[in-house]
Coordinates of C-alpha atoms in Angstrom, one line a residue:
M1433 CA 54.7 137.7 142.2
E1434 CA 55.3 140.8 141.5
S1435 CA 58.9 141.2 142.5
I1436 CA 60.5 137.7 140.9
D1437 CA 62.4 137.7 137.8
D1438 CA 60.2 134.9 136.2
G1439 CA 57.5 136.1 133.7
F1440 CA 54.3 134.7 136.2
F1441 CA 50.5 134.4 135.0
A1442 CA 47.8 132.3 136.0
L1443 CA 44.7 130.8 134.0
D1444 CA 41.2 129.2 134.8
T1445 CA 40.1 125.8 134.4
N1446 CA 38.4 127.5 131.2
S1447 CA 42.2 128.7 130.4
V1448 CA 40.7 132.6 131.0
V1449 CA 43.5 134.6 132.3
T1450 CA 43.6 135.7 136.2
Y1451 CA 47.1 137.3 137.4
W1452 CA 49.9 138.4 135.2
N1453 CA 52.8 139.7 136.6
K1454 CA 55.4 142.4 135.6
R1455 CA 58.6 140.7 133.8
A1456 CA 55.4 138.9 132.0
E1457 CA 54.3 142.2 130.8
I1458 CA 57.9 143.0 129.6
L1459 CA 59.5 139.5 128.6
L1460 CA 56.0 139.0 125.9
D1461 CA 55.0 143.5 125.6
T1462 CA 51.6 143.2 126.6
R1463 CA 49.8 143.8 129.4
K1464 CA 48.1 142.8 131.8
E1465 CA 45.3 144.8 131.3
D1466 CA 44.5 143.4 128.4
L1467 CA 44.4 139.6 129.3
I1468 CA 42.7 140.0 132.4
G1469 CA 39.6 138.1 132.3
K1470 CA 40.0 136.9 128.9
N1471 CA 40.5 133.3 127.6
L1472 CA 44.4 133.2 127.2
H1473 CA 44.5 130.7 123.5
E1474 CA 42.9 133.7 122.4
V1475 CA 44.7 136.3 122.7
F1476 CA 48.1 134.6 121.1
T1477 CA 46.4 132.2 118.5
A1478 CA 47.2 133.9 115.8
R1479 CA 51.2 135.1 116.9
G1480 CA 51.6 132.3 119.2
S1481 CA 53.0 129.0 119.5
R1482 CA 51.4 125.4 119.2
I1483 CA 53.8 124.3 121.7
F1484 CA 52.8 125.9 124.4
Y1485 CA 48.9 125.7 123.6
D1486 CA 49.8 121.9 123.4
N1487 CA 51.5 122.2 127.0
Y1488 CA 49.0 124.5 128.8
V1489 CA 45.7 122.3 128.1
K1490 CA 47.6 119.3 129.1
A1491 CA 48.6 119.7 132.1
I1492 CA 45.7 121.6 133.0
S1493 CA 42.8 118.3 131.3
E1494 CA 45.3 116.2 133.5
K1495 CA 46.2 117.9 136.3
I1496 CA 50.1 117.5 135.9
T1497 CA 53.2 119.7 135.8
I1498 CA 54.7 120.5 132.6
N1499 CA 58.2 121.4 132.1
F1500 CA 59.2 122.8 128.6
E1501 CA 61.2 124.8 126.4
G1502 CA 59.5 126.8 123.1
F1503 CA 60.3 129.2 121.1
S1504 CA 57.6 132.2 121.2
N1505 CA 56.9 134.2 117.9
V1506 CA 55.2 136.3 120.4
S1507 CA 59.1 138.0 120.8
N1508 CA 61.0 136.2 118.9
K1509 CA 62.3 134.5 122.5
W1510 CA 63.3 131.4 123.4
F1511 CA 61.8 130.7 126.6
A1512 CA 62.0 127.7 129.8
V1513 CA 58.0 127.2 131.2
S1514 CA 57.2 125.3 133.8
A1515 CA 53.1 124.7 134.1
F1516 CA 51.3 123.4 136.8
G1517 CA 48.2 122.5 136.3
S1518 CA 45.4 121.9 139.1
D1519 CA 41.3 121.8 141.0
N1520 CA 41.9 125.6 140.0
G1521 CA 43.3 125.8 137.0
L1522 CA 47.1 126.6 135.5
S1523 CA 49.8 128.3 137.2
V1524 CA 52.7 129.5 134.8
Y1525 CA 55.8 130.4 135.1
F1526 CA 58.6 131.2 132.4
K1527 CA 62.3 132.8 132.2
D1528 CA 63.9 134.0 128.7
I1529 CA 66.7 131.9 127.9
T1530 CA 67.0 133.3 124.8
E1531 CA 71.3 133.5 125.2
Q1532 CA 71.8 130.3 126.5
K1533 CA 70.2 128.4 123.4
N1534 CA 72.1 131.5 121.8
A1535 CA 75.6 130.2 123.4
R1536 CA 74.5 126.7 122.8
E1537 CA 74.2 126.7 119.4
K1538 CA 77.3 128.2 119.1
I1539 CA 78.7 125.7 121.5
K1540 CA 77.4 123.0 119.2
E1541 CA 78.6 124.7 115.8
S1542 CA 82.5 125.2 117.9
E1543 CA 82.6 121.5 118.5
L1544 CA 81.6 121.1 114.7
R1545 CA 84.4 123.0 113.5
Y1546 CA 86.4 122.1 115.8
R1547 CA 85.8 117.9 115.3
S1548 CA 86.2 119.4 111.3
L1549 CA 89.2 120.9 111.8
I1550 CA 90.9 118.2 114.2
E1551 CA 90.4 115.5 111.4
Q1552 CA 91.2 117.3 108.1
A1553 CA 94.5 118.3 110.0
T1554 CA 97.1 117.7 108.2
D1555 CA 99.3 117.4 112.0
T1556 CA 98.8 115.1 114.6
I1557 CA 96.8 116.1 117.4
C1558 CA 95.5 114.3 120.3
I1559 CA 94.6 114.7 123.8
V1560 CA 96.1 113.2 126.9
D1561 CA 94.7 113.1 130.6
A1562 CA 96.6 114.2 133.4
S1563 CA 98.4 110.7 133.6
G1564 CA 99.3 110.6 129.8
K1565 CA 97.0 108.6 128.7
F1566 CA 95.2 109.4 125.3
I1567 CA 92.0 110.5 125.4
E1568 CA 91.7 112.0 121.6
M1569 CA 94.0 111.4 118.4
N1570 CA 93.0 112.8 114.7
S1571 CA 93.5 110.3 111.9
S1572 CA 96.9 112.2 111.2
G1573 CA 98.0 110.7 114.5
C1574 CA 97.0 107.4 113.2
R1575 CA 98.8 107.3 110.4
M1576 CA 101.9 108.7 112.0
F1577 CA 101.6 106.3 115.2
G1578 CA 101.2 103.6 113.3
Y1579 CA 98.3 102.5 114.8
S1580 CA 94.1 102.9 114.8
R1581 CA 92.1 105.1 116.8
E1582 CA 90.8 102.2 119.2
E1583 CA 94.8 101.0 119.6
M1584 CA 96.0 104.6 120.1
L1585 CA 93.1 105.1 123.2
Q1586 CA 95.1 102.0 124.8
L1587 CA 97.7 103.4 124.8
F1588 CA 99.4 106.6 127.1
L1589 CA 102.3 109.2 126.1
T1590 CA 105.3 107.0 127.8
D1591 CA 103.8 103.7 125.6
V1592 CA 105.5 105.7 122.3
L1593 CA 108.6 107.6 123.3
F1594 CA 111.3 105.5 123.8
E1595 CA 112.2 104.9 127.5
E1596 CA 115.5 105.2 126.8
D1597 CA 115.3 108.9 125.4
L1598 CA 113.1 110.3 127.9
K1599 CA 115.7 109.3 130.4
I1600 CA 117.6 112.2 129.0
N1601 CA 114.7 114.8 128.4
P1602 CA 111.4 113.5 130.5
I1603 CA 108.2 114.9 130.1
R1604 CA 108.4 118.5 131.6
F1605 CA 104.8 118.4 132.9
D1606 CA 106.1 120.7 136.0
E1607 CA 106.5 124.0 133.0
L1608 CA 103.1 122.7 131.2
K1609 CA 101.3 122.7 134.6
A1610 CA 102.5 126.1 134.9
G1611 CA 101.3 126.9 131.8
K1612 CA 103.2 127.3 129.7
T1613 CA 104.0 125.3 126.1
T1614 CA 106.5 123.3 125.3
S1615 CA 108.2 122.4 122.1
N1616 CA 111.2 120.1 121.4
E1617 CA 112.2 117.1 118.5
R1618 CA 111.7 113.5 120.1
R1619 CA 111.5 110.3 118.6
I1620 CA 107.9 108.4 118.9
K1621 CA 107.7 104.6 118.5
R1622 CA 105.1 103.3 115.8
K1623 CA 103.5 100.6 115.8
G1624 CA 105.9 97.2 115.7
G1625 CA 108.6 99.9 116.9
A1626 CA 110.1 101.4 114.5
A1627 CA 111.6 105.1 115.4
V1628 CA 110.6 108.6 113.6
E1629 CA 111.6 112.1 114.2
V1630 CA 109.0 114.1 115.0
E1631 CA 108.5 118.0 116.2
L1632 CA 105.6 118.0 119.6
S1633 CA 104.1 120.8 121.2
A1634 CA 102.3 120.8 124.3
K1635 CA 100.3 122.5 126.3
M1636 CA 98.3 121.7 129.4
I1637 CA 94.5 123.2 128.8
E1638 CA 92.1 124.6 131.8
D1639 CA 90.6 121.3 132.3
G1640 CA 94.2 119.8 133.6
R1641 CA 94.5 117.5 129.5
I1642 CA 97.3 117.8 127.9
I1643 CA 96.5 118.9 124.3
V1644 CA 99.4 118.0 121.7
F1645 CA 100.5 118.4 118.5
G1646 CA 103.0 116.7 116.5
R1647 CA 104.9 116.9 112.4
D1648 CA 107.3 114.2 110.9
I1649 CA 110.0 115.9 111.0
S1650 CA 112.2 112.7 109.2
E1651 CA 111.6 114.8 105.9
R1652 CA 113.2 117.8 106.8
K1653 CA 115.7 116.0 109.2
K1654 CA 117.0 114.3 106.4
A1655 CA 116.6 117.8 104.5
A1656 CA 118.4 119.8 106.9
N1657 CA 121.4 117.2 106.5
K1658 CA 121.3 117.6 102.7
I1659 CA 121.9 121.3 103.0
I1660 CA 124.6 120.6 105.3
E1661 CA 125.4 118.3 102.6
S1662 CA 125.0 120.9 99.7
E1663 CA 126.8 123.5 101.7
L1664 CA 129.9 121.3 101.3
R1665 CA 129.8 120.0 97.6
Y1666 CA 127.7 123.4 96.7
R1667 CA 129.9 123.3 94.3
S1668 CA 129.6 119.7 93.0
I1669 CA 126.5 120.1 92.9
I1670 CA 125.4 123.7 91.0
E1671 CA 127.6 122.5 88.3
Q1672 CA 125.0 119.1 87.5
A1673 CA 122.0 120.2 88.5
T1674 CA 119.6 120.1 85.8
D1675 CA 118.0 122.9 86.5
A1676 CA 119.4 126.6 85.2
I1677 CA 120.9 128.0 88.6
C1678 CA 121.9 131.6 88.3
I1679 CA 123.7 133.4 91.3
S1680 CA 123.8 137.6 91.1
D1681 CA 124.8 140.7 93.2
A1682 CA 121.9 143.2 94.2
S1683 CA 122.1 145.2 91.0
M1684 CA 121.4 141.7 89.8
K1685 CA 124.9 141.7 88.4
I1686 CA 125.7 137.6 87.0
M1687 CA 128.1 136.3 89.6
D1688 CA 127.7 132.8 88.7
V1689 CA 126.0 129.9 86.2
N1690 CA 126.4 126.7 86.3
P1691 CA 126.7 124.7 83.4
Y1692 CA 123.0 123.5 82.5
C1693 CA 122.3 127.6 82.4
C1694 CA 125.0 127.7 79.5
Q1695 CA 123.9 124.6 77.5
M1696 CA 120.6 126.1 78.0
L1697 CA 120.9 129.8 76.5
G1698 CA 124.1 129.3 74.2
Y1699 CA 126.3 131.2 76.6
T1700 CA 129.7 130.8 77.8
K1701 CA 129.9 130.7 81.9
E1702 CA 132.9 133.8 80.8
E1703 CA 130.5 135.6 78.7
F1704 CA 126.9 135.5 81.1
L1705 CA 129.3 137.2 84.2
L1706 CA 129.5 140.5 81.8
L1707 CA 125.7 140.1 81.3
S1708 CA 123.0 141.5 83.9
V1709 CA 119.8 139.0 84.5
T1710 CA 117.6 141.7 83.0
D1711 CA 120.0 141.4 79.9
L1712 CA 118.1 137.9 79.5
F1713 CA 114.8 139.1 79.4
I1714 CA 112.7 140.0 76.6
P1715 CA 111.9 144.7 76.7
E1716 CA 108.9 144.4 75.5
D1717 CA 107.8 141.3 78.2
L1718 CA 109.6 143.2 81.3
K1719 CA 107.3 146.2 80.3
E1720 CA 104.0 144.4 80.7
N1721 CA 105.5 141.9 83.6
P1722 CA 108.9 143.8 85.7
F1723 CA 110.9 141.5 88.1
K1724 CA 109.9 141.9 92.0
I1725 CA 112.7 143.2 93.3
A1726 CA 110.8 144.6 96.0
E1727 CA 109.4 141.3 96.9
L1728 CA 112.5 139.8 96.6
I1729 CA 114.0 142.1 99.4
S1730 CA 111.4 141.3 101.5
G1731 CA 111.9 137.4 100.7
K1732 CA 109.5 136.4 99.3
I1733 CA 110.1 133.6 96.9
I1734 CA 108.9 134.4 93.1
R1735 CA 107.4 132.4 91.2
N1736 CA 106.5 132.5 87.5
E1737 CA 107.1 131.5 84.0
R1738 CA 109.0 134.0 82.0
R1739 CA 110.3 133.6 78.0
F1740 CA 113.8 134.2 78.1
K1741 CA 116.4 135.5 75.0
R1742 CA 119.4 133.0 73.9
K1743 CA 122.4 134.2 72.8
D1744 CA 121.0 133.6 68.9
G1745 CA 118.0 135.2 69.3
T1746 CA 115.5 132.9 69.7
I1747 CA 112.9 132.6 72.5
I1748 CA 112.7 130.1 74.9
E1749 CA 109.5 129.4 77.4
V1750 CA 111.5 129.5 81.5
E1751 CA 110.1 128.0 84.8
M1752 CA 111.4 130.2 87.5
S1753 CA 111.4 130.2 91.0
G1754 CA 114.1 133.5 92.7
R1755 CA 114.7 134.4 96.1
I1756 CA 117.6 136.8 97.8
L1757 CA 120.3 134.7 99.9
E1758 CA 121.5 136.0 103.4
D1759 CA 123.7 137.7 102.2
G1760 CA 122.1 139.4 99.4
R1761 CA 122.5 138.1 96.6
F1762 CA 119.4 136.1 94.3
I1763 CA 119.5 133.2 93.2
V1764 CA 117.4 131.8 90.2
F1765 CA 116.1 128.6 89.7
G1766 CA 114.7 127.8 86.1
H1767 CA 114.3 125.3 83.8
D1768 CA 113.0 124.8 80.0
I1769 CA 108.8 123.7 80.5
A1770 CA 109.0 123.2 76.7
E1771 CA 108.1 118.9 77.5
R1772 CA 105.7 120.1 80.1
K1773 CA 103.7 122.5 77.1
K1774 CA 104.0 118.9 75.6
A1775 CA 102.6 117.2 78.3
E1776 CA 99.6 120.1 78.2
E1777 CA 99.3 118.5 75.4
S1778 CA 98.8 115.2 75.9
N1779 CA 96.1 116.1 78.6
R1780 CA 93.9 117.6 76.1
F1781 CA 94.6 114.7 74.4
K1782 CA 94.1 111.4 77.4
A1783 CA 90.6 114.3 76.9
E1784 CA 90.2 112.7 73.9
L1785 CA 90.9 109.8 74.8
L1786 CA 88.3 108.9 77.9
N1787 CA 85.6 110.5 74.9
T1788 CA 86.6 107.2 73.2
I1789 CA 86.5 104.5 76.8
G1790 CA 83.2 102.8 76.9
Q1791 CA 82.3 104.2 80.2
A1792 CA 81.0 106.8 81.9
V1793 CA 83.5 109.1 83.3
I1794 CA 81.6 112.2 85.0
A1795 CA 84.2 115.4 86.9
T1796 CA 82.5 117.9 88.7
D1797 CA 83.9 120.9 91.3
M1798 CA 83.6 121.2 94.8
D1799 CA 80.3 121.5 94.3
G1800 CA 78.8 118.3 92.0
S1801 CA 78.7 121.2 89.3
I1802 CA 78.9 118.7 85.8
R1803 CA 82.5 120.2 84.5
F1804 CA 83.4 116.8 82.3
W1805 CA 81.0 114.5 80.8
N1806 CA 82.5 112.3 78.0
K1807 CA 80.7 110.4 74.5
A1808 CA 80.1 107.4 76.9
A1809 CA 78.0 109.4 79.8
T1810 CA 75.5 110.5 76.7
E1811 CA 75.1 106.7 75.4
I1812 CA 74.7 105.8 78.9
Y1813 CA 72.9 107.9 80.2
G1814 CA 70.6 109.7 77.1
W1815 CA 71.5 113.0 78.2
S1816 CA 74.3 115.6 76.4
L1817 CA 77.2 117.3 76.8
E1818 CA 75.4 120.9 76.5
E1819 CA 72.6 119.6 78.5
V1820 CA 74.5 118.7 81.6
L1821 CA 77.2 121.1 82.0
G1822 CA 77.1 123.5 85.2
K1823 CA 74.2 120.6 86.6
N1824 CA 74.4 119.7 89.7
I1825 CA 75.5 116.1 89.5
I1826 CA 72.7 115.0 92.1
D1827 CA 70.0 116.3 89.9
I1828 CA 71.2 114.3 86.8
T1829 CA 71.7 110.6 87.6
P1830 CA 71.0 109.3 90.3
A1831 CA 67.4 107.4 91.1
Q1832 CA 64.8 109.0 92.7
Q1833 CA 65.5 106.4 95.9
T1834 CA 69.2 106.5 96.0
K1835 CA 69.7 110.8 96.2
Q1836 CA 69.8 110.5 99.3
Q1837 CA 72.7 108.1 98.8
A1838 CA 74.8 110.1 96.4
K1839 CA 74.1 112.9 99.0
E1840 CA 76.6 111.8 101.8
I1841 CA 78.9 109.5 99.2
M1842 CA 79.2 113.6 98.0
N1843 CA 80.2 114.3 102.0
E1844 CA 82.1 111.7 101.7
L1845 CA 84.2 112.5 98.9
L1846 CA 84.4 115.9 99.9
L1847 CA 86.6 114.7 103.2
D1848 CA 89.1 113.3 100.8
H1849 CA 87.8 110.3 100.3
S1850 CA 87.3 108.0 98.0
W1851 CA 83.9 105.3 97.3
S1852 CA 82.7 102.8 95.2
G1853 CA 79.9 100.0 94.6
E1854 CA 76.5 99.2 93.5
F1855 CA 74.2 102.3 92.6
T1856 CA 71.3 102.7 91.7
V1857 CA 71.2 105.3 88.9
Q1858 CA 68.6 106.6 86.0
R1859 CA 68.6 107.5 82.4
K1860 CA 67.1 110.9 81.1
N1861 CA 64.0 109.0 79.9
G1862 CA 63.4 108.1 83.5
Q1863 CA 64.7 103.9 83.1
V1864 CA 66.8 103.2 86.4
F1865 CA 69.0 100.3 85.7
P1866 CA 72.3 98.7 88.1
A1867 CA 75.5 100.6 87.8
F1868 CA 79.0 100.5 89.5
V1869 CA 80.4 103.5 89.9
T1870 CA 84.2 104.5 91.1
D1871 CA 84.1 108.3 92.7
S1872 CA 87.6 110.0 93.1
P1873 CA 89.0 113.3 94.6
I1874 CA 90.3 115.3 92.2
Y1875 CA 93.6 117.8 92.9
D1876 CA 95.2 120.5 91.6
R1877 CA 99.0 121.1 91.0
N1878 CA 98.8 122.9 94.4
N1879 CA 97.7 119.5 95.6
K1880 CA 94.5 121.0 97.2
L1881 CA 91.2 119.5 96.2
S1882 CA 89.3 121.1 94.0
G1883 CA 87.0 118.3 92.7
I1884 CA 85.0 114.9 92.2
I1885 CA 85.3 112.6 89.0
G1886 CA 83.4 109.6 88.7
V1887 CA 83.9 106.1 86.1
S1888 CA 80.4 104.4 86.1
T1889 CA 79.9 101.0 84.0
D1890 CA 75.8 99.8 83.1
I1891 CA 75.8 96.4 85.8
T1892 CA 72.3 94.9 83.7
E1893 CA 73.5 91.8 82.0
R1894 CA 76.2 91.2 85.2
K1895 CA 73.4 91.4 87.5
E1896 CA 71.3 89.4 85.5
A1897 CA 74.0 86.6 84.7
D1898 CA 74.3 86.4 88.4
L1899 CA 70.7 85.9 88.8
R1900 CA 71.5 83.3 86.6
L1901 CA 73.8 82.7 89.0
K1902 CA 72.4 82.1 91.4
E1903 CA 70.0 80.0 90.0
S1904 CA 71.7 77.6 89.1
N1905 CA 73.4 77.2 92.4
E1906 CA 70.2 76.3 93.4
R1907 CA 69.9 73.6 91.7
Y1908 CA 73.6 72.2 92.3
N1909 CA 72.1 72.0 96.1
L1910 CA 69.2 70.5 95.3
I1911 CA 71.1 67.5 93.2
S1912 CA 73.7 67.8 96.0
Q1913 CA 71.3 66.1 98.8
A1914 CA 71.5 63.2 97.5
T1915 CA 75.4 62.5 98.3
N1916 CA 76.9 62.2 101.8
D1917 CA 80.3 64.2 100.5
M1918 CA 80.6 67.4 100.2
V1919 CA 81.7 69.8 97.5
W1920 CA 82.7 73.2 97.4
D1921 CA 84.3 76.5 95.5
W1922 CA 86.2 78.9 97.0
D1923 CA 85.7 82.0 95.2
L1924 CA 90.1 83.9 95.7
V1925 CA 88.3 87.0 93.9
T1926 CA 85.5 87.7 96.2
G1927 CA 87.2 85.4 99.2
K1928 CA 83.8 83.7 99.5
V1929 CA 82.7 80.0 99.5
Y1930 CA 80.5 77.7 97.6
R1931 CA 79.0 74.6 99.4
N1932 CA 76.3 72.5 98.4
K1933 CA 74.5 72.5 102.5
E1934 CA 73.3 69.4 102.7
G1935 CA 76.8 67.2 102.9
W1936 CA 77.7 69.8 104.6
K1937 CA 74.9 69.7 107.9
K1938 CA 75.7 66.0 107.5
I1939 CA 79.3 66.1 107.7
F1940 CA 79.5 68.9 110.8
R1941 CA 76.3 67.3 112.4
T1942 CA 74.9 71.0 112.5
G1943 CA 71.7 70.0 112.6
D1944 CA 68.7 72.0 110.3
K1945 CA 70.7 75.2 111.5
A1946 CA 71.1 77.2 108.2
I1947 CA 75.1 78.6 107.5
E1948 CA 75.5 81.9 108.4
N1949 CA 78.7 83.0 106.6
E1950 CA 79.5 81.4 102.7
L1951 CA 83.2 82.6 104.6
I1952 CA 86.8 80.6 103.9
D1953 CA 87.0 81.8 107.5
D1954 CA 84.2 79.5 109.1
W1955 CA 86.0 75.9 107.0
D1956 CA 89.3 77.2 108.5
N1957 CA 87.7 77.5 112.2
R1958 CA 86.6 74.1 112.0
V1959 CA 89.9 72.7 111.2
H1960 CA 92.1 71.0 114.7
P1961 CA 94.2 72.9 116.1
E1962 CA 97.0 70.3 115.2
D1963 CA 96.1 70.0 111.3
Q1964 CA 95.9 74.2 110.9
G1965 CA 99.5 74.0 109.8
K1966 CA 98.8 71.5 107.0
V1967 CA 95.8 72.5 105.8
K1968 CA 96.9 76.7 105.7
E1969 CA 100.0 75.7 103.9
V1970 CA 97.7 73.6 101.5
E1971 CA 95.8 76.7 100.9
E1972 CA 98.9 78.7 100.3
E1973 CA 99.7 76.0 97.4
I1974 CA 96.8 76.7 96.0
L1975 CA 97.3 80.5 95.8
K1976 CA 100.7 80.7 94.4
S1977 CA 101.2 76.9 92.4
E1978 CA 100.0 76.1 89.0
K1979 CA 99.5 72.4 89.9
D1980 CA 95.6 71.8 90.0
F1981 CA 95.5 68.9 92.1
F1982 CA 96.2 69.3 96.3
E1983 CA 94.7 66.9 98.5
V1984 CA 95.2 67.1 102.6
E1985 CA 93.7 65.0 104.7
C1986 CA 92.8 66.5 108.4
R1987 CA 90.4 66.4 111.5
M1988 CA 87.8 68.8 111.5
L1989 CA 85.8 69.8 114.8
R1990 CA 81.7 68.8 114.7
D1991 CA 78.5 70.7 116.3
D1992 CA 78.3 68.3 118.4
G1993 CA 81.7 68.5 119.9
T1994 CA 83.8 65.4 117.9
Y1995 CA 85.8 65.5 115.5
A1996 CA 85.4 64.8 111.1
Y1997 CA 88.2 62.6 109.3
I1998 CA 88.3 65.0 106.3

């Protein structure tokens, strides 16, 4: 017992320690002299963990073997424990599994990060087994291929590639098995057969599976073709461009400009060719924000807003971007942003407009902190703008019983999803009421998720109206029991069918069986196969025609297997 790697100790039937090996001393930092002859639980009561006490007592009292894992407050370690109860007491083996537990936690965290990364990736990421069958596909891949995830997992890699392409450019399995990463451009076959140009790279991982990264390059290919065409038609395009285009040499002397640039700044082309780019800037602006020549030379694209000086001395605000060309020249694009400034002013107007509508409009940042709260929100919820700014939306509007649901909805929105539905909320005074809420992600100018906007409406009156309608329908069903006819309404908005149940039971001989759903499919599925075509035609005519009366005769299946003529 002194030579084994496990900690070991023994207790008599009164939990008094009778043996304590050297490894136990090391793992629990407790000398055996301090334990032999003493009650284990009295020694460790203040410092121990409840799980050890409970399992030891159970093993002794029931004379059984118990295996468990527990965290020791004595040594701040995780132990795997085997406790053997017998007539003589308890024998306990335990080993330090802290590193394994930490490793499992890291694996779990890694798996969560992996799932988050693969689902949020804008590129297609998929995994295929050695036979080429898809065993994993992220959301971007499903969108690119046009299949649902379940459909993708039924397919093989060869199912989404064109046979004629594979003959010319087969999949290079030998290179993958050799550990190489293969990259090429291919056509993939979307659901329905349409072809999409993609860039694929693949690598075989250690377990023999193949991970494939894909990116739709249709637009890039089109752009590349346009670049080739633009080189051929350079002069035509630069002359017709609606943005100002200016090309200078390495010393910033202007070498070429397009007509829009001449029009925007008021110079002729000949006058431009006598100037330097810096001649167009306002001197004090250049002192505060000099032209970043070094960054341009390093290959960066410089984008900013600047003031330019027109020939007549007037100032114009321009959004410009510049970069260095392969031959060392600089190309600068610019456009007058006066209209954009107006648009910004328009956005301020829209914000004011939101304060005039009757629905509560609330915007938050990514953490749920309130950043916008219109007047209707104050009227509906009772909180003023000053009271809620900076506070978390979950602490303000959801009723107590829906706070957890609100947190789950918030997590969905942060995954770039939208949400709408009925939700129980509360006012400042604690009054709870039903609302219809629509929440959507907000994106900044760089298309990055920056917050959440929600629109909510008090639907108390509507819910009360629904209740009255339900009561009316119940009266309608009661009255209809006296007739053998069946009358039903098809709600084209919700897709639900409201029918008098007694008429339904009599015609279709359903006995006392309850109607399981209120969908149009429950009607359509009963139509005789030979009559389904004409019934469908009438339903389609109802949806698009302005006529107010339609009639069709058909056979419909009863529950006893016979057909009723309707």
